[in-house]
CSV table of C-alpha atoms and ligand atoms in Angstrom, one decimal:
chain,number,residue,atom,x,y,z
A,1,MET,CA,0.0,0.0,0.0
A,2,LYS,CA,1.2,3.5,-0.8
A,3,VAL,CA,2.2,5.2,2.5
A,4,GLU,CA,-0.1,8.2,1.8
A,5,ASN,CA,-3.1,5.7,1.6
A,6,ALA,CA,-2.5,4.1,5.0
A,7,LYS,CA,-5.2,5.1,7.5
A,8,PHE,CA,-2.7,6.2,10.1
A,9,VAL,CA,-1.1,8.6,7.6
A,10,LYS,CA,-4.5,9.9,6.5
A,11,ASP,CA,-5.5,10.5,10.1
A,12,TYR,CA,-2.2,12.3,10.7
A,13,ILE,CA,-2.7,14.6,7.7
A,14,LYS,CA,-6.2,15.4,8.8
A,15,ILE,CA,-4.9,16.5,12.3
A,16,THR,CA,-2.1,18.6,10.9
A,17,TYR,CA,-4.6,20.5,8.7
A,18,ASP,CA,-7.2,20.9,11.4
A,19,ALA,CA,-4.4,22.2,13.7
A,20,TRP,CA,-3.3,24.7,11.0
A,21,LEU,CA,-6.9,25.9,10.8
A,22,LYS,CA,-6.9,26.4,14.6
A,23,GLY,CA,-4.2,29.1,14.3
A,24,TRP,CA,-1.6,27.2,16.4
A,25,HIS,CA,1.0,26.7,13.6
A,26,GLU,CA,2.4,29.9,12.2
A,27,ARG,CA,5.2,29.3,9.8
A,28,ASN,CA,7.0,26.0,10.9
A,29,GLY,CA,5.7,26.2,14.5
A,30,GLY,CA,4.7,23.0,16.1
A,31,ASN,CA,5.2,19.3,15.3
A,32,LEU,CA,3.4,15.9,15.6
A,33,SER,CA,4.7,12.4,16.1
A,34,TYR,CA,2.9,9.1,15.9
A,35,ARG,CA,4.3,5.7,17.1
A,36,ILE,CA,3.3,3.4,14.3
A,37,GLY,CA,1.8,0.0,15.3
A,38,GLU,CA,3.3,-3.3,14.1
A,39,ASP,CA,0.2,-4.1,12.0
A,40,GLU,CA,0.2,-0.6,10.5
A,41,ILE,CA,3.9,-0.7,9.5
A,42,LYS,CA,3.4,-4.1,7.9
A,43,ASP,CA,1.0,-2.7,5.4
A,44,VAL,CA,3.5,-0.2,4.0
A,45,LYS,CA,6.7,-2.2,4.6
A,46,ASP,CA,7.3,-2.6,0.8
A,47,GLN,CA,7.4,1.2,0.4
A,48,LEU,CA,10.1,1.8,3.0
A,49,SER,CA,13.8,2.1,2.0
A,50,GLU,CA,16.0,0.9,4.8
A,51,ASN,CA,19.3,2.0,3.2
A,52,SER,CA,19.7,5.4,4.8
A,53,GLU,CA,22.3,6.1,7.5
A,54,PHE,CA,21.5,6.1,11.2
A,55,VAL,CA,22.0,9.4,12.9
A,56,PRO,CA,22.1,10.1,16.7
A,57,ILE,CA,18.8,11.2,18.3
A,58,GLY,CA,20.7,13.1,21.1
A,59,VAL,CA,18.9,11.2,23.9
A,60,SER,CA,18.6,7.5,24.7
A,61,VAL,CA,15.2,5.8,24.6
A,62,SER,CA,15.8,2.1,24.9
A,63,ASN,CA,12.2,1.1,25.2
A,64,LEU,CA,11.6,2.6,21.7
A,65,ALA,CA,14.2,0.4,20.1
A,66,ASN,CA,13.2,-0.8,16.5
A,67,GLU,CA,10.0,1.3,16.6
A,68,TYR,CA,8.8,3.4,13.7
A,69,PHE,CA,7.5,7.0,14.0
A,70,LEU,CA,5.6,9.2,11.6
A,71,VAL,CA,7.0,12.7,12.3
A,72,THR,CA,6.9,16.3,10.9
A,73,GLY,CA,10.0,17.7,9.3
A,74,SER,CA,12.1,20.4,10.9
A,75,GLY,CA,11.4,23.8,9.3
A,76,LYS,CA,8.3,22.3,7.5
A,77,TYR,CA,4.9,24.1,7.7
A,78,MET,CA,2.0,22.2,9.3
A,79,ARG,CA,-0.3,23.8,6.6
A,80,ASN,CA,1.8,22.2,3.8
A,81,VAL,CA,1.6,18.6,5.0
A,82,ILE,CA,-1.7,18.0,3.2
A,83,LEU,CA,-0.3,19.5,0.0
A,84,ASP,CA,2.8,17.3,-0.2
A,85,PRO,CA,3.1,14.7,2.6
A,86,GLU,CA,6.3,13.1,1.3
A,87,ALA,CA,8.2,16.4,1.4
A,88,ASN,CA,6.9,17.6,4.8
A,89,ILE,CA,6.6,14.4,6.9
A,90,GLY,CA,8.5,11.2,7.2
A,91,ILE,CA,8.8,7.8,8.8
A,92,ALA,CA,11.9,7.4,11.1
A,93,LYS,CA,13.0,4.0,12.4
A,94,ILE,CA,14.8,3.8,15.8
A,95,ASP,CA,17.9,1.5,16.0
A,96,ASP,CA,18.1,-1.5,18.3
A,97,LYS,CA,19.7,0.6,21.1
A,98,GLY,CA,17.2,3.5,21.1
A,99,GLU,CA,20.0,6.0,20.4
A,100,ASN,CA,19.9,6.6,16.6
A,101,TYR,CA,17.2,7.0,13.9
A,102,LYS,CA,17.1,6.7,10.2
A,103,ILE,CA,14.6,8.0,7.7
A,104,VAL,CA,12.8,5.1,5.8
A,105,TRP,CA,10.2,7.1,4.0
A,106,GLY,CA,9.4,10.8,3.1
A,107,LEU,CA,11.3,13.9,4.3
A,108,LEU,CA,12.6,14.2,0.7
A,109,ASN,CA,15.7,16.2,-0.3
A,110,GLY,CA,17.5,15.7,3.0
A,111,ALA,CA,14.9,17.1,5.3
A,112,LYS,CA,15.2,16.1,9.0
A,113,PRO,CA,12.7,15.3,11.7
A,114,THR,CA,11.5,18.2,13.9
A,115,SER,CA,14.2,19.8,16.1
A,116,GLU,CA,11.9,18.7,19.0
A,117,PHE,CA,12.4,15.0,18.1
A,118,PRO,CA,14.3,14.5,21.4
A,119,SER,CA,11.3,15.9,23.4
A,120,HIS,CA,8.8,13.8,21.4
A,121,LEU,CA,10.8,10.6,21.8
A,122,MET,CA,11.6,11.0,25.5
A,123,SER,CA,7.9,11.7,26.1
A,124,HIS,CA,6.9,8.7,24.0
A,125,SER,CA,9.3,6.6,26.0
A,126,VAL,CA,7.7,7.7,29.3
A,127,LYS,CA,4.1,7.4,28.1
A,128,LYS,CA,4.7,4.0,26.4
A,129,GLU,CA,5.9,2.7,29.8
A,130,ALA,CA,3.1,4.4,31.8
A,131,THR,CA,0.2,3.3,29.6
A,132,GLY,CA,1.4,-0.3,28.8
A,133,GLY,CA,2.0,0.7,25.2
A,134,LYS,CA,-1.4,2.4,24.6
A,135,ASN,CA,-0.1,6.0,24.1
A,136,LYS,CA,0.7,6.6,20.5
A,137,VAL,CA,0.8,10.4,20.0
A,138,ILE,CA,2.9,13.3,21.1
A,139,TYR,CA,1.9,16.7,19.8
A,140,HIS,CA,3.4,20.1,20.2
A,141,SER,CA,1.7,23.4,19.1
A,142,HIS,CA,2.0,27.1,19.6
A,143,THR,CA,-1.4,27.6,21.3
A,144,THR,CA,-2.0,31.4,21.5
A,145,ASN,CA,-3.9,31.7,24.8
A,146,LEU,CA,-1.9,29.1,26.8
A,147,ILE,CA,1.2,31.0,25.8
A,148,ALA,CA,-0.3,34.4,26.7
A,149,LEU,CA,-1.1,33.0,30.2
A,150,THR,CA,2.5,32.2,30.8
A,151,PHE,CA,3.2,35.9,30.9
A,152,VAL,CA,0.7,36.6,33.7
A,153,LEU,CA,0.2,33.5,35.9
A,154,PRO,CA,2.9,32.1,38.2
A,155,LEU,CA,4.7,29.3,36.3
A,156,ASP,CA,3.4,26.8,38.7
A,157,SER,CA,1.5,23.6,37.9
A,158,LYS,CA,-0.9,24.1,40.8
A,159,VAL,CA,-2.0,27.5,39.6
A,160,PHE,CA,-2.2,26.6,35.9
A,161,THR,CA,-4.2,23.4,36.6
A,162,ARG,CA,-6.7,25.0,38.9
A,163,GLU,CA,-7.2,28.1,36.7
A,164,LEU,CA,-7.8,26.0,33.6
A,165,TRP,CA,-10.1,23.5,35.4
A,166,GLU,CA,-12.2,26.5,36.7
A,167,MET,CA,-12.7,27.9,33.2
A,168,ALA,CA,-14.7,24.9,31.8
A,169,THR,CA,-16.5,22.1,33.6
A,170,GLU,CA,-15.2,19.5,31.2
A,171,CYS,CA,-11.5,20.2,31.9
A,172,PRO,CA,-11.0,18.2,35.1
A,173,VAL,CA,-12.6,15.2,33.3
A,174,VAL,CA,-10.5,15.6,30.2
A,175,PHE,CA,-7.2,16.2,32.0
A,176,PRO,CA,-7.7,15.0,35.6
A,177,SER,CA,-4.0,14.7,36.3
A,178,GLY,CA,-3.6,18.4,35.7
A,179,VAL,CA,-1.0,20.3,33.6
A,180,GLY,CA,2.8,20.6,34.1
A,181,VAL,CA,4.7,23.8,33.4
A,182,VAL,CA,8.3,24.0,32.1
A,183,PRO,CA,9.9,27.4,32.7
A,184,TRP,CA,11.4,29.1,29.7
A,185,MET,CA,14.2,27.0,28.2
A,186,VAL,CA,16.1,26.9,24.9
A,187,PRO,CA,14.0,24.7,22.6
A,188,GLY,CA,15.1,21.9,20.4
A,189,GLY,CA,17.6,19.9,22.6
A,190,ALA,CA,18.1,17.2,25.2
A,191,ALA,CA,17.7,19.5,28.2
A,192,ILE,CA,14.2,20.6,27.5
A,193,ALA,CA,13.4,17.0,26.4
A,194,ARG,CA,14.5,15.8,29.9
A,195,GLU,CA,12.3,18.4,31.7
A,196,THR,CA,9.3,17.7,29.5
A,197,SER,CA,9.5,14.0,29.8
A,198,LYS,CA,9.9,14.2,33.6
A,199,LEU,CA,6.6,16.1,33.8
A,200,MET,CA,5.0,13.6,31.3
A,201,GLU,CA,5.3,11.0,34.1
A,202,GLU,CA,2.6,12.9,35.9
A,203,PHE,CA,0.7,14.9,33.2
A,204,ASP,CA,-0.7,14.5,29.7
A,205,VAL,CA,-0.4,18.3,29.1
A,206,VAL,CA,2.9,20.2,29.5
A,207,ILE,CA,3.1,23.9,28.9
A,208,TRP,CA,6.4,25.4,27.8
A,209,ALA,CA,6.5,29.0,29.1
A,210,HIS,CA,6.5,31.7,26.4
A,211,HIS,CA,6.6,29.0,23.7
A,212,GLY,CA,3.7,26.5,23.5
A,213,THR,CA,2.2,23.2,24.6
A,214,PHE,CA,3.0,19.4,24.5
A,215,VAL,CA,0.3,16.8,24.9
A,216,ALA,CA,0.2,13.0,24.9
A,217,GLY,CA,-2.7,10.8,23.7
A,218,GLU,CA,-3.6,7.3,22.8
A,219,THR,CA,-5.0,8.4,19.4
A,220,MET,CA,-4.6,11.4,17.2
A,221,ASP,CA,-8.2,12.5,18.0
A,222,LEU,CA,-7.5,12.3,21.8
A,223,ALA,CA,-4.3,14.2,21.5
A,224,PHE,CA,-5.8,16.9,19.3
A,225,GLY,CA,-9.0,17.1,21.5
A,226,LEU,CA,-6.8,17.5,24.6
A,227,MET,CA,-4.9,20.4,23.1
A,228,ASP,CA,-8.1,22.0,21.9
A,229,THR,CA,-9.8,21.6,25.3
A,230,ALA,CA,-6.8,23.1,27.3
A,231,GLU,CA,-6.4,25.9,24.8
A,232,LYS,CA,-10.2,26.7,24.8
A,233,SER,CA,-10.1,27.0,28.6
A,234,ALA,CA,-7.1,29.3,28.3
A,235,GLU,CA,-9.0,31.5,25.9
A,236,ILE,CA,-11.9,31.8,28.4
A,237,LEU,CA,-9.4,32.7,31.1
A,238,VAL,CA,-7.8,35.4,28.9
A,239,LYS,CA,-11.3,36.8,28.3
A,240,VAL,CA,-12.2,36.6,32.0
A,241,LEU,CA,-9.0,38.4,33.1
A,242,SER,CA,-9.5,41.0,30.4
A,243,MET,CA,-13.0,41.7,31.8
A,244,GLY,CA,-11.7,42.4,35.2
A,245,GLY,CA,-11.4,38.9,36.7
A,246,LYS,CA,-13.6,36.3,38.2
A,247,LYS,CA,-16.7,37.4,40.2
A,248,GLN,CA,-17.7,33.7,40.9
A,249,THR,CA,-16.3,30.3,40.0
A,250,ILE,CA,-16.4,26.5,40.4
A,251,THR,CA,-15.3,25.7,44.0
A,252,ALA,CA,-13.0,23.0,45.4
A,253,ASP,CA,-16.1,21.2,46.7
A,254,ASN,CA,-17.8,21.5,43.3
A,255,PHE,CA,-14.8,19.7,41.8
A,256,ARG,CA,-15.0,16.9,44.4
A,257,ASP,CA,-18.7,16.4,43.5
A,258,LEU,CA,-17.8,16.3,39.8
A,259,ALA,CA,-15.0,13.8,40.4
A,260,LYS,CA,-17.5,11.4,42.2
A,261,GLU,CA,-20.1,11.7,39.4
A,262,PHE,CA,-17.6,11.3,36.5
A,263,HIS,CA,-15.5,8.7,38.2
A,264,VAL,CA,-12.2,10.6,37.9
A,265,THR,CA,-9.6,11.1,40.6
A,266,LEU,CA,-8.6,14.7,41.1
A,267,PRO,CA,-5.4,15.1,43.2
A,268,GLU,CA,-6.2,17.1,46.4
A,269,LYS,CA,-3.1,19.3,45.8
A,270,PHE,CA,-5.1,21.1,43.1
A,271,LEU,CA,-8.2,21.6,45.3
A,272,TYR,CA,-6.7,24.2,47.7
A,273,GLU,CA,-9.0,26.9,49.1
B,1,LIG,P1,10.7,22.5,13.9
B,1,LIG,O1,10.4,23.2,12.6
B,1,LIG,O2,12.1,22.0,14.0
B,1,LIG,O3,9.7,21.4,14.0
B,1,LIG,O4,10.5,23.5,15.1
B,1,LIG,C1,9.3,24.1,15.3
B,1,LIG,C2,9.0,24.3,16.7
B,1,LIG,O5,7.9,24.5,17.1
B,1,LIG,C3,10.1,24.4,17.7
B,1,LIG,O6,9.7,24.3,19.0
B,2,LIG,ZN1,7.7,25.1,19.2
């Protein structure tokens, strides 16, 4: 089967275009990676060329050895993926140590995976372990309102989680573990990858101060929906703050009632008075 015709590639392309329409992907901003299942890679195996050279990832991810990832190219525009998939995205294979990758399809003309590949792979590594292999997607975007909030709220997971939860009743159900916050760091390297993946042990949403957001999900719909929900909540908070701030809100006890009804566990550390 042609790679572009595989369902996981079609789903991936749909998400990149939807994300572009959301306004989260100016220029080459943001990137998406998908851990391809064994059955899925089998269907396109005859289209892969395994002759390329392995190059270092820059971090070590031993539990991802021999896995295949569909990933956006560095410097490539999310909005162009739908127009020319083979030039803007590619399939990378990890070596048997989890230290190098090679391109086996796409990323034509010497293009490379996103500069955030270390953050993607370290987050995949943590989430694969934590979910017994269910988590398949790591997604980074430049969400306008979440970024705006990192200029006015303390860069503290407790504050961000509680404020975002209060802005939309669905939020504690969609991201019950809360959100993590990474202070400003130089993007694109091993250091920010380590900080992000540490927070991924606890959270599915990690905000990069003054930069953007990383989310993890079992499917592309779940990852995109999680990004959308957190960003929508941030948009409401920006509006509320612009209108002079909260006059009333959802209380800690309201959240406890919600948790009971919706069968989610909300950590008490976020339910402070
Ligand atoms: P890439 O073009 O390398 O994917 O970088 C975009 C980005 O958002 C960096 O954080
Ligand atoms: Zn970015």
